[in-house]
Short mmCIF file of C-alpha atoms (C1' of nucleotides) in Angstrom, two decimals:
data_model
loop_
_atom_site.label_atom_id
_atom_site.label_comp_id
_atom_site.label_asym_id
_atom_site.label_seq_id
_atom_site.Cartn_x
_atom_site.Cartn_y
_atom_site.Cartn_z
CA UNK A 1 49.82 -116.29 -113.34
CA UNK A 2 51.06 -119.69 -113.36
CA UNK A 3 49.66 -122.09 -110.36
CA UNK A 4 46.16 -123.10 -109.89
CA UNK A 5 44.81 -125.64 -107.41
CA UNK A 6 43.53 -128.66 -109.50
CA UNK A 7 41.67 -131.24 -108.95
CA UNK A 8 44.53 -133.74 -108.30
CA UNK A 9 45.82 -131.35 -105.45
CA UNK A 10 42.71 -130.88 -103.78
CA UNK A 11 42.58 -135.14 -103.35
CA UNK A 12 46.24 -135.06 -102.52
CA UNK A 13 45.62 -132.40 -99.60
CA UNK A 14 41.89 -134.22 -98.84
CA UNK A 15 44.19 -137.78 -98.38
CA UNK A 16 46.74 -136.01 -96.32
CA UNK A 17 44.10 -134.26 -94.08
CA UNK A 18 41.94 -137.31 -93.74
CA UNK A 19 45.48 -139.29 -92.41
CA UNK A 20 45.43 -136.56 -90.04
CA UNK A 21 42.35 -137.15 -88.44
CA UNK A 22 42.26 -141.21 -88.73
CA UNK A 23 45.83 -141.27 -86.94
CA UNK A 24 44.76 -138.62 -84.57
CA UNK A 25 41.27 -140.78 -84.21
CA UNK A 26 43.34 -143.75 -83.15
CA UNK A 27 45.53 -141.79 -80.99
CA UNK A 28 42.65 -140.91 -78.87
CA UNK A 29 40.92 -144.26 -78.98
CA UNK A 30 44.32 -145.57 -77.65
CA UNK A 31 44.52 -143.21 -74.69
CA UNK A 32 42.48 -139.99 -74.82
CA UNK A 33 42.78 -136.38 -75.76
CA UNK A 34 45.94 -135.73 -73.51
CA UNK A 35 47.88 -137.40 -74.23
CA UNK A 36 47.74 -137.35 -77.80
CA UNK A 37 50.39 -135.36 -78.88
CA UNK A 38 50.84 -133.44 -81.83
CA UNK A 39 54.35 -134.56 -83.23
CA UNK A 40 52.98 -138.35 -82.16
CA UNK A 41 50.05 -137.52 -84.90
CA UNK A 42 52.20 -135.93 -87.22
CA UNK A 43 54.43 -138.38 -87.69
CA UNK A 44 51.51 -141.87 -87.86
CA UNK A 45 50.31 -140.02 -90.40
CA UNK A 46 53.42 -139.29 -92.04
CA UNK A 47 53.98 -135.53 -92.03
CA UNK A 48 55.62 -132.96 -90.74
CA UNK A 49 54.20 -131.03 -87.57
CA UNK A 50 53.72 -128.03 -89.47
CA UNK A 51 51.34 -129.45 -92.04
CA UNK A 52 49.00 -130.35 -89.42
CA UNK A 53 48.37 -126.89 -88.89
CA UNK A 54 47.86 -126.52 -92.60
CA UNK A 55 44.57 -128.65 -92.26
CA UNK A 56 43.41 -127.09 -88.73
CA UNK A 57 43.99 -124.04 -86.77
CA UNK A 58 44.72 -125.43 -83.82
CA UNK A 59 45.08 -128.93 -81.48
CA UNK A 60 41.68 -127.75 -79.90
CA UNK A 61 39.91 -127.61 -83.01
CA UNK A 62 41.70 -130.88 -84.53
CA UNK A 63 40.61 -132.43 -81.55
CA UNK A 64 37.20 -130.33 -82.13
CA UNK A 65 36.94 -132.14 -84.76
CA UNK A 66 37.68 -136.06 -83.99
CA UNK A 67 35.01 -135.40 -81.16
CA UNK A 68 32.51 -134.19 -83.53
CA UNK A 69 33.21 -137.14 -85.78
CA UNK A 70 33.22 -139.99 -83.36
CA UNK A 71 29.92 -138.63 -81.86
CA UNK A 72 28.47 -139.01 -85.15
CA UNK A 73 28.95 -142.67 -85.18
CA UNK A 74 27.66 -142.74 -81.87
CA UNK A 75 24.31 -140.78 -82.14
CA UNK A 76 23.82 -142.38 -85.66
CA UNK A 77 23.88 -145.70 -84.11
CA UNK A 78 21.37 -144.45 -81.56
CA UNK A 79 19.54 -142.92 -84.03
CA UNK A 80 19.49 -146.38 -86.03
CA UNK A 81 17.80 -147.81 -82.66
CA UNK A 82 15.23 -145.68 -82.68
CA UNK A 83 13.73 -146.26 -85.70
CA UNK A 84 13.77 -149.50 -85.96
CA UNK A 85 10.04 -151.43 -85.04
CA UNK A 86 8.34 -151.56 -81.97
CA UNK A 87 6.56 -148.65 -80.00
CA UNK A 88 7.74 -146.09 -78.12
CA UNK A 89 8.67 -148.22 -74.93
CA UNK A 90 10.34 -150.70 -77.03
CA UNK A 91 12.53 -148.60 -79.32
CA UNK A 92 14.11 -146.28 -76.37
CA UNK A 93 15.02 -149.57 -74.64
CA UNK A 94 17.41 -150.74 -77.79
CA UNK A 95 18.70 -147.33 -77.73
CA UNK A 96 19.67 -147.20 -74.75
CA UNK A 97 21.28 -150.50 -75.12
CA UNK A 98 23.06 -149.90 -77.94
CA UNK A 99 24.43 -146.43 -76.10
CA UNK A 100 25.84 -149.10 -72.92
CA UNK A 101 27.22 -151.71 -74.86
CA UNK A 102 29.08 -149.55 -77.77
CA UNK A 103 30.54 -148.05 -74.91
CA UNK A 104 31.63 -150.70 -72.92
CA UNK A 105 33.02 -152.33 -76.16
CA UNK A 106 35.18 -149.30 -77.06
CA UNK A 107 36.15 -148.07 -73.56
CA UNK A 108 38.82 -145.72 -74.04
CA UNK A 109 37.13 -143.49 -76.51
CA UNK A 110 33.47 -143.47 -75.00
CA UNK A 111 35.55 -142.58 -71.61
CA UNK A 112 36.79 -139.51 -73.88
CA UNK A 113 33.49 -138.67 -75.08
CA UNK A 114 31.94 -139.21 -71.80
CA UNK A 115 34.50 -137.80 -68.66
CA UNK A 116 37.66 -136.95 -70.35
CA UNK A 117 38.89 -133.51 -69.36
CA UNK A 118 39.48 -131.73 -72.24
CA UNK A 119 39.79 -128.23 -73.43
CA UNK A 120 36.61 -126.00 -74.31
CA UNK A 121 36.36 -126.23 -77.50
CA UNK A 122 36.01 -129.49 -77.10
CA UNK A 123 33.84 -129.82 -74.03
CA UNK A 124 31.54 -127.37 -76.18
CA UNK A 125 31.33 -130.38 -78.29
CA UNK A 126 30.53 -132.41 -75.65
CA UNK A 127 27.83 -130.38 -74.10
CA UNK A 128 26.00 -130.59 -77.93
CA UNK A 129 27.20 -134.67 -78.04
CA UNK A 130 24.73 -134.62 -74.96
CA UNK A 131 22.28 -132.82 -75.98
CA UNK A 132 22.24 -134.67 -79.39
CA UNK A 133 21.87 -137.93 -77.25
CA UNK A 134 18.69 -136.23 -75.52
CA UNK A 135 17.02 -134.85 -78.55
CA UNK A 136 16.76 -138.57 -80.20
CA UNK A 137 15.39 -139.80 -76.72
CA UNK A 138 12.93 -136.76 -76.48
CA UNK A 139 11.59 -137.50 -79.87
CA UNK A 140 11.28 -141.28 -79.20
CA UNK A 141 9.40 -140.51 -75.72
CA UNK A 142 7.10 -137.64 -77.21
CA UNK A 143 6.28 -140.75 -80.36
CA UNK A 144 5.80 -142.96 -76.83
CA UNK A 145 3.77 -140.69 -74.95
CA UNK A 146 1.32 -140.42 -77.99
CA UNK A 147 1.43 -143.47 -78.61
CA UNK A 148 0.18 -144.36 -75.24
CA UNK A 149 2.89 -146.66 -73.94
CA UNK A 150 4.53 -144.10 -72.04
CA UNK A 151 2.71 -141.75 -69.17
CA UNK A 152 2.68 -137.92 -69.74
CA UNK A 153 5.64 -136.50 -68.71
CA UNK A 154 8.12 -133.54 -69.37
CA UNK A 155 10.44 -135.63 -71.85
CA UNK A 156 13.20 -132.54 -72.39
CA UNK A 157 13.61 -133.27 -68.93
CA UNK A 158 13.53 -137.05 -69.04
CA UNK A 159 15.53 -137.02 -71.48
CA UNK A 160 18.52 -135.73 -69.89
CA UNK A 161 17.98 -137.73 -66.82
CA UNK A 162 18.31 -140.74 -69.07
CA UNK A 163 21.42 -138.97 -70.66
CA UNK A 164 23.15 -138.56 -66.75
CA UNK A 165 22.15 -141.93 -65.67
CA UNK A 166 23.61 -144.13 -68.23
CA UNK A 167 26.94 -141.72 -68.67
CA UNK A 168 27.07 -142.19 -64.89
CA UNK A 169 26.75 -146.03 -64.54
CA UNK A 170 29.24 -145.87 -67.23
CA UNK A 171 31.93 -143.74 -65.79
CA UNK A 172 33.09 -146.03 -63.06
CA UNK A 173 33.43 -149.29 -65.22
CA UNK A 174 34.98 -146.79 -68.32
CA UNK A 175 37.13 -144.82 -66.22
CA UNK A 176 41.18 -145.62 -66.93
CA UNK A 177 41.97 -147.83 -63.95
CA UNK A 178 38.95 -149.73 -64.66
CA UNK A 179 40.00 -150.30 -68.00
CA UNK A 180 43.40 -151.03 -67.70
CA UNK A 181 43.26 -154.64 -65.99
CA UNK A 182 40.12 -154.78 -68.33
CA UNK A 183 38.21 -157.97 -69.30
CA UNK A 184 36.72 -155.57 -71.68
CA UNK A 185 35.85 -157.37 -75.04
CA UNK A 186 34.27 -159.71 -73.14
CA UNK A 187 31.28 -159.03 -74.00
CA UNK A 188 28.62 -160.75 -71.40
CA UNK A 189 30.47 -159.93 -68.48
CA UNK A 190 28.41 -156.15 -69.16
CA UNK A 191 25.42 -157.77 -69.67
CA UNK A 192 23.91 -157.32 -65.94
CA UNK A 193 25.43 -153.79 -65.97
CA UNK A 194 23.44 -152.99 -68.75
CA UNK A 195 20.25 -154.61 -67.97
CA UNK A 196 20.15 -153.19 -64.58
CA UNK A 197 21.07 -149.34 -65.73
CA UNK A 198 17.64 -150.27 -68.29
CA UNK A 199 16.19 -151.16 -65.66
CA UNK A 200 16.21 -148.04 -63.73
CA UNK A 201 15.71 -145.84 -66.99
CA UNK A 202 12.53 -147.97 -68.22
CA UNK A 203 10.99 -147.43 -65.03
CA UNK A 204 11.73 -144.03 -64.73
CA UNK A 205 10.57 -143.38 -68.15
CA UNK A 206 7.44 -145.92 -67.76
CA UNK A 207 6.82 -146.08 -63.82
CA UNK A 208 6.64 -149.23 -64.47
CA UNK A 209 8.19 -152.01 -62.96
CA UNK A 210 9.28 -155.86 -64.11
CA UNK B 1 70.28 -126.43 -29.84
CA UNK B 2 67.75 -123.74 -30.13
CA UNK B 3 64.66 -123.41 -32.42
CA UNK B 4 62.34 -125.76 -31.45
CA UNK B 5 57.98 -125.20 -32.80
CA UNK B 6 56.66 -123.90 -29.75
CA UNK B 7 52.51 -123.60 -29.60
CA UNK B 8 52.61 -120.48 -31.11
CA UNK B 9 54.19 -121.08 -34.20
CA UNK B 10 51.78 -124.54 -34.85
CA UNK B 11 49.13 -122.03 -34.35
CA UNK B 12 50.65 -119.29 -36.72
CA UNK B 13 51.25 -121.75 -39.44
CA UNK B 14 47.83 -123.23 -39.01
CA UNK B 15 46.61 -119.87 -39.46
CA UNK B 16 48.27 -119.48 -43.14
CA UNK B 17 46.98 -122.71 -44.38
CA UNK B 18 43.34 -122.26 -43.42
CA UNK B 19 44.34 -118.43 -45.01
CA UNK B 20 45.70 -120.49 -48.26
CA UNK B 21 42.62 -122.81 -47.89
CA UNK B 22 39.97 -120.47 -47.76
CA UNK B 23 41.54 -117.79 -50.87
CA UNK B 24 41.73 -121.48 -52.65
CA UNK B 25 38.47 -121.87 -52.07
CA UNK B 26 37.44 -118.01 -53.00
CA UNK B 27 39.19 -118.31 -56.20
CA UNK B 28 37.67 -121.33 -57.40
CA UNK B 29 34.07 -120.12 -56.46
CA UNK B 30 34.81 -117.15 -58.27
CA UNK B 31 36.05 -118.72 -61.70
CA UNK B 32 36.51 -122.81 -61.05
CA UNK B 33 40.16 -124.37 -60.75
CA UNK B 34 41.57 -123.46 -64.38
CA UNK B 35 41.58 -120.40 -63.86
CA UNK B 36 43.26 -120.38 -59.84
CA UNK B 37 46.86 -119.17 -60.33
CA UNK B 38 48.75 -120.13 -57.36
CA UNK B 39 50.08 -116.96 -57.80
CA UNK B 40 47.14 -114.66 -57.12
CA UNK B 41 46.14 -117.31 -53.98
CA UNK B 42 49.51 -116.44 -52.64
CA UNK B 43 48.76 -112.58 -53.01
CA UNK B 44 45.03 -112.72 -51.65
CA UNK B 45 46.38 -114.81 -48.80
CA UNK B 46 48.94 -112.37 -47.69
CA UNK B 47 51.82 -115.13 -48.09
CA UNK B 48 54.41 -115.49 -50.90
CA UNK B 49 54.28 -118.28 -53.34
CA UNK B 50 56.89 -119.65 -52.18
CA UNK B 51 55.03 -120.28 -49.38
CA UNK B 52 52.19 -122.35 -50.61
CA UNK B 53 54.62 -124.85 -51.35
CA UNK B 54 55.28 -125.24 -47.59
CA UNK B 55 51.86 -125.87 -46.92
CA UNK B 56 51.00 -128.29 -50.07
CA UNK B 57 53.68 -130.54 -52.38
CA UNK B 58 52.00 -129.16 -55.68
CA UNK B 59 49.26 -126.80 -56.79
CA UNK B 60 47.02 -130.29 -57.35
CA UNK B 61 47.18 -131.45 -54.11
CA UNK B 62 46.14 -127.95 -52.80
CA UNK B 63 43.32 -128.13 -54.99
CA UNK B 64 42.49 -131.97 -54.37
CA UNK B 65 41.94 -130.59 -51.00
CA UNK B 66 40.01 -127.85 -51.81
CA UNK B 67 37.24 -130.04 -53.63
CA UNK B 68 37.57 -132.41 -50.72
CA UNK B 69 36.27 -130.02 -48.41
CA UNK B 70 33.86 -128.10 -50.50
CA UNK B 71 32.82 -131.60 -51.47
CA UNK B 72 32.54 -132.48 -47.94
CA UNK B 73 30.17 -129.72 -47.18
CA UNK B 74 27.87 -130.77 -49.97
CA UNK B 75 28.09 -134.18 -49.53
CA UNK B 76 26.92 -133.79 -44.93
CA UNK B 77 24.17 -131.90 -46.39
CA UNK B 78 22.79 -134.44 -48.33
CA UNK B 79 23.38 -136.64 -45.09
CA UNK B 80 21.73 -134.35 -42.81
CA UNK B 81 18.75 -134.36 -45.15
CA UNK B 82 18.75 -138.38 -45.47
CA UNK B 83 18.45 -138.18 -41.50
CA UNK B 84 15.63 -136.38 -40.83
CA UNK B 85 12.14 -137.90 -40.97
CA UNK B 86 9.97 -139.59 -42.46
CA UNK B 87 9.80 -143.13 -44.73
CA UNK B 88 12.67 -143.62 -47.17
CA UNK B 89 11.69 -142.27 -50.14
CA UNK B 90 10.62 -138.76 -48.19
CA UNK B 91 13.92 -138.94 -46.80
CA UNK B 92 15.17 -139.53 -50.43
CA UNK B 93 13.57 -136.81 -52.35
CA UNK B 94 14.04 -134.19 -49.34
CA UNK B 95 18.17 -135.14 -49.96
CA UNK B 96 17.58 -134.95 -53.46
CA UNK B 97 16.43 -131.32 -53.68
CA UNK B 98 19.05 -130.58 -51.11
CA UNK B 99 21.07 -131.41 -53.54
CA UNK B 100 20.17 -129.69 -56.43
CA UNK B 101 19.52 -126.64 -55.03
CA UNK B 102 21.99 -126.24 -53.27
CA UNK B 103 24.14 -126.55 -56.72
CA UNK B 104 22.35 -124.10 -58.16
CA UNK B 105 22.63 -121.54 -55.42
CA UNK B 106 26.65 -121.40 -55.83
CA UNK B 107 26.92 -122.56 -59.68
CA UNK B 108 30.18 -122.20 -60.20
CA UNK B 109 31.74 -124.16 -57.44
CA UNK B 110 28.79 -126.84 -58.03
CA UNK B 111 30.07 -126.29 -61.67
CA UNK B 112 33.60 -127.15 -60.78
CA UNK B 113 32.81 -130.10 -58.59
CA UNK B 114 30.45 -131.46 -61.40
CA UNK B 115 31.66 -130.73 -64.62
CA UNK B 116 34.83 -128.79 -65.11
CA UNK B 117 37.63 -130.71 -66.22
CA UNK B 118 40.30 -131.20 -63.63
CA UNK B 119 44.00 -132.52 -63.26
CA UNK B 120 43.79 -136.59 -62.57
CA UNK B 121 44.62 -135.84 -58.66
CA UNK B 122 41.56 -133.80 -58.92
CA UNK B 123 39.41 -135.96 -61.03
CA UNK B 124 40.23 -139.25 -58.20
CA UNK B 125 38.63 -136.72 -55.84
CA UNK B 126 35.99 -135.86 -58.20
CA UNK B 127 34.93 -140.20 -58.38
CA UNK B 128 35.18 -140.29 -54.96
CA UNK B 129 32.71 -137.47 -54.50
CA UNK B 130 30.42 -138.80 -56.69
CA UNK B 131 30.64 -142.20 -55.09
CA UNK B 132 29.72 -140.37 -51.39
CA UNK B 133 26.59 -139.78 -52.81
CA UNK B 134 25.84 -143.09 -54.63
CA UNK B 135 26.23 -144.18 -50.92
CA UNK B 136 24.53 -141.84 -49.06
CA UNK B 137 21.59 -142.57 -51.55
CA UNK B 138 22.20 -146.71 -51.87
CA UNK B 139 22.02 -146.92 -47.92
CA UNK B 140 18.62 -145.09 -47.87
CA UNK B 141 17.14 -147.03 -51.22
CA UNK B 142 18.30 -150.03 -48.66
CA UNK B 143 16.26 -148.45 -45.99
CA UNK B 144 13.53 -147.82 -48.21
CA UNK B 145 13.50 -151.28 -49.51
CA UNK B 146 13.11 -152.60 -45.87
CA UNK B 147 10.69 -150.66 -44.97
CA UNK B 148 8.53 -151.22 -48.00
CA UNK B 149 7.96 -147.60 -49.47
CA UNK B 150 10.47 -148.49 -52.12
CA UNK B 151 10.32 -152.15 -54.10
CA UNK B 152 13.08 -154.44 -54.40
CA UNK B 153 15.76 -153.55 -56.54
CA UNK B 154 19.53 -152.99 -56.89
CA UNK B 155 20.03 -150.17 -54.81
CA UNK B 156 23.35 -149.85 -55.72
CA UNK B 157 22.91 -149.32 -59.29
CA UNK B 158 19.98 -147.13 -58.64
CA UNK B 159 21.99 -144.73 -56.58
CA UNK B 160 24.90 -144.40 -59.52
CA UNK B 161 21.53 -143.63 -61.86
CA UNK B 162 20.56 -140.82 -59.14
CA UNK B 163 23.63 -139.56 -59.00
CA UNK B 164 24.30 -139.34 -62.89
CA UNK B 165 20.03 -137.91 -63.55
CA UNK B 166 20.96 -135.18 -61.22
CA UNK B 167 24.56 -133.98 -62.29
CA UNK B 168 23.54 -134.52 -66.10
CA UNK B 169 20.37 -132.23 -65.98
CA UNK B 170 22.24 -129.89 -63.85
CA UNK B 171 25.45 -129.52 -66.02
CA UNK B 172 23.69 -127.53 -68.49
CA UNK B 173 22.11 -124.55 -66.47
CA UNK B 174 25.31 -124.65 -64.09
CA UNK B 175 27.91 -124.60 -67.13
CA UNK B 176 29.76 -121.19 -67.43
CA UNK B 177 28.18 -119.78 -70.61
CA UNK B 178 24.83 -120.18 -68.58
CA UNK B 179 26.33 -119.10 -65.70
CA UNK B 180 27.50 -115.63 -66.70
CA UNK B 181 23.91 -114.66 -68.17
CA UNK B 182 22.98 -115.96 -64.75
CA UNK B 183 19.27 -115.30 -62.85
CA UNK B 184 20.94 -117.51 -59.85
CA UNK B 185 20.31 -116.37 -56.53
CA UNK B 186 16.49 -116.11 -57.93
CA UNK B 187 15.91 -119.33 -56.00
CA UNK B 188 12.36 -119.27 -56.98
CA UNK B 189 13.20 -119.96 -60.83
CA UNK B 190 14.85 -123.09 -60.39
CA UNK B 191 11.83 -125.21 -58.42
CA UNK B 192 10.40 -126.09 -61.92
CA UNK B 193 13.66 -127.38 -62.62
CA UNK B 194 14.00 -129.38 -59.44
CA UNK B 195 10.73 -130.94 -58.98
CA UNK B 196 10.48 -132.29 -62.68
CA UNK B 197 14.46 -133.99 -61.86
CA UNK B 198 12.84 -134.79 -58.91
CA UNK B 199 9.84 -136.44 -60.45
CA UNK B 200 11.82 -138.51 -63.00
CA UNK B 201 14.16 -139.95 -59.87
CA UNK B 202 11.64 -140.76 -57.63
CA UNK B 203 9.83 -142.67 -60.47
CA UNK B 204 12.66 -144.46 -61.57
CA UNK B 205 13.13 -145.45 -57.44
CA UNK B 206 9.28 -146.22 -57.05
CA UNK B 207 7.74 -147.13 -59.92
CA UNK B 208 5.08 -144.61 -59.02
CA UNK B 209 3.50 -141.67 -61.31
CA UNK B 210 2.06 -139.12 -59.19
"C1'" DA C 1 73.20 -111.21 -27.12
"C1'" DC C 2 74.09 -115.17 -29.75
"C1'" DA C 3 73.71 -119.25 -32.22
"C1'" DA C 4 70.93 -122.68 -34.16
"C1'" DA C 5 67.05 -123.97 -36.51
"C1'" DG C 6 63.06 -123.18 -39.13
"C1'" DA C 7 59.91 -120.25 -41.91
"C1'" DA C 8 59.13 -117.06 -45.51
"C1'" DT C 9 60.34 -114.87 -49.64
"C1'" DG C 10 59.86 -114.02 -54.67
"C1'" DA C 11 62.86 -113.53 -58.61
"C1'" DA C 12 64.64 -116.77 -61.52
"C1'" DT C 13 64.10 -121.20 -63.57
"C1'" DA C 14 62.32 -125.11 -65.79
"C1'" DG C 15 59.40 -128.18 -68.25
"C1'" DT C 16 56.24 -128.86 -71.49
"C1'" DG C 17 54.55 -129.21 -75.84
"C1'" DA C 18 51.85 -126.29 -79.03
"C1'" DT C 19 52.76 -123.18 -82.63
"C1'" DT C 20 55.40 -120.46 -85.90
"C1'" DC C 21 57.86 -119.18 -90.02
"C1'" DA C 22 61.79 -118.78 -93.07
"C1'" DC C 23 62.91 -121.83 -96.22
"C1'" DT C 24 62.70 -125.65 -99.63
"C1'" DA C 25 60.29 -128.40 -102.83
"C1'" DC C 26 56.42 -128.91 -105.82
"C1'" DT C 27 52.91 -127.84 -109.17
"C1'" DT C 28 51.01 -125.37 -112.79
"C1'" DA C 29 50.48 -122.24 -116.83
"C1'" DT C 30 52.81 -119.83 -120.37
"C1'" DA D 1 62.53 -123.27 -119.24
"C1'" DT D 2 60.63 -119.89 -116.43
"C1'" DA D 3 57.78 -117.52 -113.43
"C1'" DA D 4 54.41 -117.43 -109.97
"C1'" DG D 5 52.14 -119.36 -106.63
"C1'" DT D 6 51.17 -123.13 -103.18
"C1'" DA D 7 52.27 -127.01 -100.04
"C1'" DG D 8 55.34 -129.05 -96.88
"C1'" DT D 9 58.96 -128.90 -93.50
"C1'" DG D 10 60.75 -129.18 -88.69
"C1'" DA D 11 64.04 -126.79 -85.82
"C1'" DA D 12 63.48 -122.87 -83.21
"C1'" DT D 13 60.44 -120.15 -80.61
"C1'" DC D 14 56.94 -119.00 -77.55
"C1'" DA D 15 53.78 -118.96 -73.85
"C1'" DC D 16 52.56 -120.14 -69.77
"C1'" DT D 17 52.86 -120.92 -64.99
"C1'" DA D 18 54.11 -124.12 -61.55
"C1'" DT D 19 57.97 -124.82 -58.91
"C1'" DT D 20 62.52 -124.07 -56.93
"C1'" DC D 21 66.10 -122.40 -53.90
"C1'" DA D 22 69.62 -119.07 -52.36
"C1'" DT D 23 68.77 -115.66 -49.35
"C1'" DT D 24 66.63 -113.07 -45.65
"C1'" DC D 25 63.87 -112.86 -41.65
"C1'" DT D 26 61.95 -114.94 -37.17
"C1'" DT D 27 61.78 -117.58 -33.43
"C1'" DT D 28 63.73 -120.02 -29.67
"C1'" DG D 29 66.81 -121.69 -25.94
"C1'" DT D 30 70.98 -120.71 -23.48
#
DNA sequence: ACAAAGAATGAATAGTGATTCACTACTTAT
DNA sequence: ATAAGTAGTGAATCACTATTCATTCTTTGT
């Protein structure tokens, strides 16, 4: 026999794949899943069509894939929230911040992660983006509920409703004709937005009022 | 001259497109609007599919339709249940079981109006829907507000949070995969489901544990 | 009965862009 | 240098249905 993958192949095909997803990662942050277009892709990233389907099976799953990854970022950021000082109460309300402003500040792609239509594979993803979103707040409520700065409550269920009423104060200002004559960027403007969608979720959590 | 449309034939052709309507409608209860071919709407209205075009400029504006009415139907519920008796926030909860129940009696089309990813024609529809609520709700939160069984806040940003609690912690049991393994029509199941969603809105709209 | 106009038909077409695959160009081991 | 295998290529193909339109069928008024 005479070829054998080496190591210097294996980074030459990891480089070529991770172009692939960066340029397909900016192609979606730039307008969405739809119309990213494979040949568009192929060619930002500097190879032929075919290859692409060298590094995935299929659009779906390349686009599988970008989803998977940007919600990482997103949930870790969360994530970062949470644990950060304060009870219960405290930490749930910087998550949920950070989950409005991130958005707000990258528009196009939290509208992908968030309402996009997109193919099932990918709204798979999204379904488990959601639910990844709800498991952090679940945690953090359970912590609160023990801790005593949060009533007794069913917090699977609270959870979600926190999930659906951010991602639904978010739509409108995210959705494409919104953004287009954007002042996005700017970042106070969102400010109120965000404080009163805390509002509403602190209270619901808390039944408290301020 | 010679043909003019006589009574008769308004009549006849008003006959096809409530026929086209309502196998629209069928097909997208059965399986959502991916999976409505024009071509089997044409067959199970009796009409060729030629014919459809007559009726509607494009297979999206028939369906933009369709989710307008089906929306419609939803959407008077929810009214008729903010107009009965009783202070605002009875009025409120009573229109937000309507809601949810009725979703989960006919999942699929609730699915479709909620979740499934549409053409752009369909998704305009789909904001608009969504923003019949917010209304519905905001001018009752108003209500509320006046006559003191709900405190002062911004009802308009309360009702988007309604709207988003409900459809998020709905989008799960309703999506397909659920769907097919489906208990529906068990009404009975689904109250635990309701009255914690329930619970968590009227909270976040009160303030009040109970 | 006839002509004029519209309605209905459905087989053929068209548009779109993802995906394939026969081929070329590399890489590696001997 | 050669053989054997792998990676890369991109024009051609495919798949999928919505949509069209030349033709046929109906209706209407004279």
């Amino acid at each position: 026999m005479a070829y054998r993958e080496t190591e210097k192949m294996r980074q030459r095909k990891a480089e070529a794949r991770k172009r692939i997803v960066d340029c397909t990662y900016q192609c979606v942050a730039e307008g969405g899943f739809r119309s990213a277009r494979v040949t568009r892709i192929a060619g930002l990233a500097g190879v032929a069509t075919g290859t692409i389907y060298r590094h995935f099976e299929s659009r779906e799953d390349l686009f599988a894939e970008i989803f998977r990854l940007a919600t990482q970022r997103e949930v870790d950021k969360v994530a970062e929230a949470l644990a950060s000082g304060g009870n219960g109460a405290e930490r749930l309300e910087r998550a949920l911040r950070q989950f409005a402003e991130r958005a707000l500040k990258g528009p196009t792609m939290a509208w992908s992660l968030i309402a996009e239509p997109v193919d099932p594979k990918v709204e798979e993803e999204r379904l488990a983006y959601r639910k990844a979103y709800a498991n952090l707040f679940e945690k953090a409520i359970r912590e609160g509920i023990e801790e005593g700065c949060i009533p007794d409550q069913d917090a699977r269920q609270s959870s979600t409703c926190l999930v659906g009423a951010i991602a639904e104060s978010l739509v409108g200002p995210l959705s494409p004709t919104q953004i287009s004559q954007a002042d996005s960027a700017t970042e106070e403007n969102n400010d109120p937005l965000v404080n009163s969608i805390i509002r509403f979720c602190m209270q619901g959590l808390t039944g408290t009022r301020r």
